[in-house]
Coordinates of C-alpha atoms and ligand atoms in Angstrom, one line a residue:
M18 CA -19.1 63.2 -119.6
A19 CA -21.6 62.6 -116.8
I20 CA -21.4 61.1 -113.4
L21 CA -24.3 58.7 -112.6
V22 CA -25.3 58.9 -108.9
C23 CA -27.4 55.8 -107.9
G24 CA -29.6 56.6 -104.9
G25 CA -29.0 60.2 -105.4
A26 CA -32.1 61.2 -103.6
G27 CA -31.0 59.7 -100.2
Y28 CA -29.3 61.4 -97.4
I29 CA -25.7 61.0 -98.5
G30 CA -26.6 60.7 -102.2
S31 CA -28.4 64.2 -102.2
H32 CA -25.2 65.8 -100.6
M33 CA -23.2 64.2 -103.4
V34 CA -25.4 65.6 -106.1
A35 CA -25.2 69.1 -104.5
Q36 CA -21.4 68.9 -104.5
L37 CA -21.1 67.6 -107.9
L38 CA -23.3 70.5 -109.2
E39 CA -21.2 73.0 -107.2
K40 CA -18.2 71.6 -109.0
G41 CA -19.8 72.0 -112.4
E42 CA -20.1 68.3 -113.2
E43 CA -22.8 66.9 -115.3
V44 CA -25.0 64.8 -113.0
V45 CA -27.4 62.0 -113.7
V46 CA -29.4 60.6 -110.8
L47 CA -31.2 57.2 -110.6
D48 CA -33.4 56.6 -107.6
N49 CA -36.4 54.4 -106.9
F50 CA -37.7 56.8 -104.2
Q51 CA -38.4 54.0 -101.7
K52 CA -36.4 56.1 -99.3
G53 CA -35.3 59.0 -101.3
H54 CA -37.0 62.4 -101.4
H55 CA -37.7 64.5 -104.5
D56 CA -37.1 67.7 -102.6
S57 CA -33.6 66.7 -101.6
L58 CA -32.4 66.9 -105.2
L59 CA -31.0 70.3 -106.0
G60 CA -30.5 69.5 -109.7
G61 CA -29.2 66.9 -112.2
K62 CA -31.0 64.8 -114.8
L63 CA -33.4 62.5 -113.0
Y64 CA -34.4 58.9 -113.7
S65 CA -36.9 57.4 -111.4
G66 CA -36.4 53.6 -111.2
D67 CA -34.8 50.6 -109.7
L68 CA -31.3 49.3 -110.3
R69 CA -32.7 45.8 -110.6
D70 CA -34.7 47.0 -113.7
D71 CA -32.6 46.4 -116.9
A72 CA -34.8 48.6 -119.0
I73 CA -34.1 51.7 -116.9
L74 CA -30.4 51.0 -116.7
H75 CA -30.3 50.6 -120.5
K76 CA -32.1 53.9 -120.9
V77 CA -29.8 55.7 -118.4
F78 CA -26.6 54.3 -120.1
T79 CA -27.8 54.8 -123.7
E80 CA -29.1 58.4 -123.2
N81 CA -26.1 59.7 -121.4
N82 CA -22.4 59.7 -121.8
I83 CA -21.6 58.2 -118.4
D84 CA -17.9 58.4 -117.3
A85 CA -18.2 57.2 -113.7
V86 CA -20.7 55.8 -111.4
I87 CA -21.3 56.6 -107.6
D88 CA -23.5 54.1 -106.0
F89 CA -25.3 54.8 -102.8
A90 CA -28.5 52.8 -103.6
A91 CA -29.0 50.3 -100.7
D92 CA -31.2 49.4 -97.7
S93 CA -29.3 50.5 -94.7
L94 CA -31.0 49.7 -91.4
V95 CA -28.9 47.5 -89.4
G96 CA -31.8 46.1 -87.1
E97 CA -34.0 45.5 -90.1
S98 CA -31.3 43.6 -91.9
V99 CA -31.0 41.1 -89.0
T100 CA -34.8 40.3 -89.2
E101 CA -35.0 40.5 -93.1
P102 CA -31.6 39.3 -94.3
L103 CA -32.7 38.2 -97.7
K104 CA -34.2 41.6 -98.5
Y105 CA -30.7 43.0 -97.8
F106 CA -28.9 40.4 -99.8
E107 CA -31.3 40.7 -102.7
N108 CA -31.4 44.5 -102.8
N109 CA -27.9 45.4 -101.8
I110 CA -26.1 42.8 -103.7
G111 CA -28.5 42.1 -106.5
S112 CA -28.9 45.8 -107.5
T113 CA -25.1 46.4 -107.6
I114 CA -24.6 43.2 -109.6
N115 CA -27.0 44.6 -112.2
L116 CA -25.4 47.9 -112.2
L117 CA -22.0 46.3 -112.7
K118 CA -23.4 44.3 -115.6
A119 CA -24.6 47.4 -117.3
M120 CA -21.2 49.1 -116.6
R121 CA -19.5 46.1 -118.2
D122 CA -21.9 46.2 -121.2
Y123 CA -21.5 49.9 -121.7
K124 CA -17.8 50.0 -121.0
V125 CA -18.0 52.3 -118.0
K126 CA -14.8 51.7 -116.0
K127 CA -15.1 53.7 -112.8
I128 CA -17.2 53.1 -109.7
V129 CA -17.2 54.7 -106.2
F130 CA -19.1 52.4 -103.8
S131 CA -20.8 53.3 -100.6
S132 CA -19.5 50.8 -98.0
T133 CA -19.6 51.0 -94.3
A134 CA -17.8 50.5 -90.9
A135 CA -20.3 47.6 -90.4
T136 CA -18.0 45.5 -92.6
Y137 CA -15.6 45.1 -89.5
G138 CA -18.1 44.0 -87.0
E139 CA -16.7 44.1 -83.5
P140 CA -13.2 45.6 -84.0
D141 CA -10.0 44.0 -82.7
N142 CA -8.2 47.3 -82.6
I143 CA -9.0 51.1 -82.4
P144 CA -8.6 53.1 -84.5
I145 CA -9.6 50.6 -87.2
L146 CA -7.5 50.2 -90.2
E147 CA -8.7 49.0 -93.7
D148 CA -6.8 45.7 -93.5
D149 CA -8.1 44.9 -90.1
R150 CA -10.3 41.7 -89.9
T151 CA -13.7 42.1 -91.4
F152 CA -16.3 40.0 -89.6
P153 CA -19.8 41.7 -89.9
T154 CA -22.2 41.1 -87.1
N155 CA -25.3 41.9 -89.3
P156 CA -26.5 41.1 -92.9
Y157 CA -26.3 44.8 -93.7
G158 CA -22.5 44.9 -93.2
E159 CA -22.3 41.4 -94.8
S160 CA -24.0 42.6 -97.9
K161 CA -21.6 45.5 -98.3
L162 CA -18.6 43.3 -97.7
A163 CA -19.9 40.9 -100.4
V164 CA -20.1 43.8 -102.8
E165 CA -16.5 44.8 -102.1
K166 CA -15.5 41.2 -103.0
I167 CA -17.6 41.3 -106.2
L168 CA -16.0 44.6 -107.1
K169 CA -12.5 43.1 -106.8
W170 CA -13.4 40.3 -109.2
C171 CA -15.1 42.7 -111.7
D172 CA -11.9 44.8 -111.7
N173 CA -10.0 41.6 -112.4
A174 CA -12.2 40.4 -115.2
Y175 CA -13.5 43.6 -116.8
G176 CA -11.1 46.3 -115.7
I177 CA -13.8 48.2 -113.8
K178 CA -11.8 50.3 -111.2
Y179 CA -13.4 51.0 -107.9
T180 CA -13.0 52.9 -104.7
A181 CA -15.1 51.4 -101.8
L182 CA -15.5 53.9 -99.0
R183 CA -16.3 52.6 -95.5
Y184 CA -18.1 55.3 -93.7
F185 CA -18.3 55.6 -90.0
N186 CA -21.3 57.6 -88.7
A187 CA -22.5 60.0 -91.3
A188 CA -24.1 63.0 -89.7
G189 CA -24.8 66.7 -90.3
A190 CA -26.5 68.6 -93.1
H191 CA -25.6 70.9 -96.0
I192 CA -24.2 74.2 -94.9
S193 CA -27.0 76.0 -97.0
G194 CA -29.6 74.5 -94.8
K195 CA -31.4 73.3 -97.9
I196 CA -30.9 69.5 -97.5
G197 CA -30.4 67.3 -94.5
E198 CA -31.2 63.9 -93.0
D199 CA -34.7 62.5 -93.1
H200 CA -35.1 58.8 -92.6
R201 CA -38.5 57.2 -92.1
P202 CA -38.5 55.7 -89.6
E203 CA -35.6 57.7 -88.0
S204 CA -33.1 55.4 -86.1
H205 CA -30.0 57.6 -86.0
L206 CA -28.9 59.2 -82.9
I207 CA -28.4 62.9 -83.9
P208 CA -31.8 63.3 -85.8
L209 CA -33.5 61.6 -82.8
I210 CA -31.9 64.0 -80.2
L211 CA -32.9 66.9 -82.5
Q212 CA -36.5 65.6 -82.6
V213 CA -36.6 65.8 -78.8
A214 CA -35.2 69.4 -79.0
L215 CA -38.0 70.3 -81.4
G216 CA -40.6 68.9 -78.9
Q217 CA -41.5 66.0 -81.2
R218 CA -40.3 63.4 -79.0
E219 CA -40.3 63.5 -75.2
K220 CA -36.9 62.0 -74.6
I221 CA -33.9 60.3 -76.1
M222 CA -33.2 56.7 -74.9
I223 CA -29.6 55.9 -74.3
F224 CA -29.1 52.4 -75.4
G225 CA -26.7 51.0 -72.7
D226 CA -24.5 52.6 -70.1
D227 CA -22.4 49.5 -69.1
Y228 CA -20.1 49.4 -72.0
D229 CA -16.3 49.3 -71.4
T230 CA -16.0 53.0 -72.3
E231 CA -15.3 56.1 -70.2
D232 CA -18.9 57.0 -69.4
G233 CA -20.3 53.5 -70.2
T234 CA -22.1 54.6 -73.4
C235 CA -21.2 53.7 -76.9
V236 CA -18.5 55.6 -78.7
R237 CA -18.7 56.5 -82.4
D238 CA -16.8 58.5 -85.0
Y239 CA -19.2 61.1 -86.5
V240 CA -18.2 62.4 -89.9
H241 CA -19.9 65.3 -91.7
V242 CA -22.0 64.2 -94.9
T243 CA -20.4 67.0 -97.0
D244 CA -16.9 65.7 -96.1
L245 CA -18.1 62.2 -97.1
A246 CA -19.4 63.6 -100.4
N247 CA -16.1 65.4 -101.0
A248 CA -14.2 62.1 -100.5
H249 CA -16.3 60.5 -103.3
L250 CA -15.5 63.5 -105.6
L251 CA -11.8 63.0 -104.9
A252 CA -12.1 59.3 -105.5
V253 CA -13.7 59.9 -108.9
E254 CA -10.9 62.3 -109.8
R255 CA -8.3 59.8 -108.7
L256 CA -9.9 57.1 -110.9
R257 CA -10.1 59.5 -113.7
R258 CA -6.3 59.8 -113.4
G259 CA -6.2 56.1 -114.1
E260 CA -5.3 55.1 -110.6
D261 CA -6.0 51.5 -109.2
S262 CA -8.8 50.2 -107.1
V263 CA -8.7 50.9 -103.3
I264 CA -10.8 50.6 -100.1
C265 CA -10.7 53.5 -97.6
N266 CA -12.3 54.4 -94.2
L267 CA -14.0 57.7 -93.8
G268 CA -14.1 59.0 -90.3
N269 CA -12.6 61.9 -88.2
G270 CA -10.5 59.6 -86.0
K271 CA -12.2 60.9 -82.9
G272 CA -14.8 59.1 -80.8
F273 CA -17.8 60.6 -79.0
S274 CA -20.0 58.8 -76.6
V275 CA -23.7 58.9 -76.8
K276 CA -23.8 61.0 -73.6
E277 CA -21.3 63.5 -75.1
V278 CA -23.3 63.7 -78.2
I279 CA -26.4 64.5 -76.2
E280 CA -24.5 67.1 -74.1
T281 CA -23.1 68.8 -77.2
T282 CA -26.6 69.0 -78.7
R283 CA -27.8 70.7 -75.5
K284 CA -25.0 73.2 -76.0
V285 CA -25.8 73.8 -79.6
T286 CA -29.6 74.2 -79.2
G287 CA -29.5 75.9 -75.8
L288 CA -32.3 73.4 -74.8
K289 CA -32.9 71.0 -72.2
I290 CA -32.9 67.6 -73.7
K291 CA -34.4 64.8 -71.7
A292 CA -32.4 61.6 -71.8
E293 CA -33.2 58.2 -70.2
M294 CA -31.2 55.0 -69.8
A295 CA -32.4 52.0 -71.8
P296 CA -31.1 48.5 -72.4
R297 CA -28.3 47.9 -74.9
R298 CA -29.4 47.6 -78.6
A299 CA -28.5 44.3 -80.0
G300 CA -25.4 44.3 -82.1
D301 CA -23.9 47.6 -81.1
P302 CA -20.1 47.5 -80.9
A303 CA -18.8 49.5 -77.8
V304 CA -16.4 51.7 -79.8
L305 CA -16.0 52.4 -83.6
I306 CA -13.3 54.9 -84.5
A307 CA -11.7 55.1 -88.0
S308 CA -8.1 55.6 -89.0
S309 CA -8.6 57.7 -92.1
D310 CA -4.9 58.1 -92.8
K311 CA -5.3 56.0 -96.0
A312 CA -8.1 58.3 -97.4
K313 CA -6.0 61.4 -96.4
N314 CA -2.8 60.0 -98.2
I315 CA -4.4 58.3 -101.1
L316 CA -7.3 60.6 -101.9
G317 CA -5.9 63.8 -100.4
W318 CA -9.0 64.0 -98.3
A319 CA -9.1 66.8 -95.6
P320 CA -12.4 66.9 -93.7
K321 CA -13.6 70.6 -93.4
Y322 CA -16.4 70.0 -90.7
D323 CA -14.6 67.9 -88.4
S324 CA -15.9 69.1 -85.0
L325 CA -18.9 67.4 -83.4
Q326 CA -20.2 70.8 -82.5
T327 CA -20.2 72.0 -86.2
I328 CA -21.7 68.7 -87.3
I329 CA -24.6 69.1 -84.9
E330 CA -25.0 72.9 -85.7
T331 CA -25.5 72.1 -89.4
A332 CA -28.0 69.2 -88.5
W333 CA -29.9 71.6 -86.1
Q334 CA -30.1 74.3 -88.8
W335 CA -31.7 71.9 -91.2
H336 CA -34.0 70.3 -88.7
K337 CA -35.2 73.7 -87.4
G338 CA -36.0 74.8 -91.0
H339 CA -37.7 71.4 -91.8
P340 CA -39.4 70.2 -88.6
D341 CA -41.5 67.7 -90.6
G342 CA -38.5 66.8 -92.9
Y343 CA -39.0 66.8 -96.6
V344 CA -42.6 67.3 -97.7
K345 CA -43.7 64.3 -99.6
Ligands
UFG4 N1 -28.3 55.3 -79.9 C1 -29.0 55.6 -78.7 N2 -30.3 55.9 -78.8 C2 -30.9 56.0 -79.9 C3 -30.3 55.8 -81.1 C4 -28.9 55.4 -81.1 O1 -28.3 55.5 -77.7 O2 -32.1 56.4 -79.9 C5 -26.8 55.0 -79.9 C6 -26.6 53.6 -80.6 O3 -26.7 52.6 -79.6 C7 -25.2 53.8 -81.0 C8 -25.0 55.4 -81.3 O4 -26.1 55.9 -80.7 O5 -24.3 53.6 -80.0 C9 -25.2 55.6 -82.7 O6 -26.2 55.0 -83.3 P1 -26.8 55.3 -84.8 O7 -28.0 54.4 -84.9 O8 -26.9 56.7 -85.0 O9 -25.6 54.8 -85.7 P2 -25.0 53.2 -85.7 O10 -23.5 53.5 -85.1 O11 -25.7 52.2 -85.1 O12 -24.9 52.9 -87.3 C10 -24.0 53.6 -88.1 C11 -24.6 53.7 -89.5 C12 -24.9 52.3 -90.1 C13 -23.6 51.6 -90.0 C14 -23.1 51.5 -88.7 C15 -21.7 50.7 -88.6 O13 -25.8 54.4 -89.4 O14 -25.3 52.5 -91.4 O15 -22.9 52.8 -88.1 O16 -21.8 50.0 -87.4 F1 -23.9 50.3 -90.4

């Protein structure tokens, strides 16, 4: 029985594929390579195509004995989602609907879905619990929340059991140094700071120092990409045991400010990293910290790389080895 990883050539998807292969699982990957990288795939049977293409889905589901699906395929730039909401609704919701139709038709009953802290919007309480209010402040978060609701109704109608995992800030790279984070364009804090460390960028801009936080900069819960992948594996195993659908946060429950992340990166790299204050970025909540008690209790999740220093060390190892990212 194989596990289908949609978006398996992306940042989190490729770490998922690596982990499944390490566990001896049979892996099938479907990716349209709009954002994914061929070199990020360490194995698995690859199908190149889009989830909105019925023909490729038919091929994947008829040629393989798929037991469960892990779905990472999505557009995920918060800023872009505000200016191009229809692109986000069409792709993120449309492709998952198509995938669910294929799952219904081929009687595949387990899915682990890549959701996000952006479903909460500006939180009322810290740490954030899964049943706190969800009020997305951008179309990206809205599209993921919509899929969570669609999953609920597909469970009700077709018995497709799901686990939706709401990630906080995915970061770090595989311990082997072989795969890591390469977004184009890059907008995430840690890779951008490392580009400054590599001399590819003059400075890192700090988006706002007038937030209601200890040092005035935004606080985030950084979680290692391998720990995220591990949570998906545990979620698949749990669904295989016949357990019910669930939504879980994934974070370390510890927040770090932008300034703290820069300072830790200076320590890890031993390099001076120039930083400069800039205005706030629209739509950034001041503080996002997860309660992951539910994932720990229900999935038995225990993050291994839970210190910011380790997260940055693994990212630095990959960036040093791949200064130009994956070669296209
Ligand atoms: N930041 C800077 N300078 C930069 C880049 C980022 O100061 O050059 C700050 C941001 O303002 C934010 C923090 O660093 O406060 C982290 O920013 P990222 O862009 O790395 O990550 P986000 O918190 O914006 O986004 C993450 C995920 C999204 C998800 C979102 C949930 O990447 O997919 O959390 O709110 F939607």
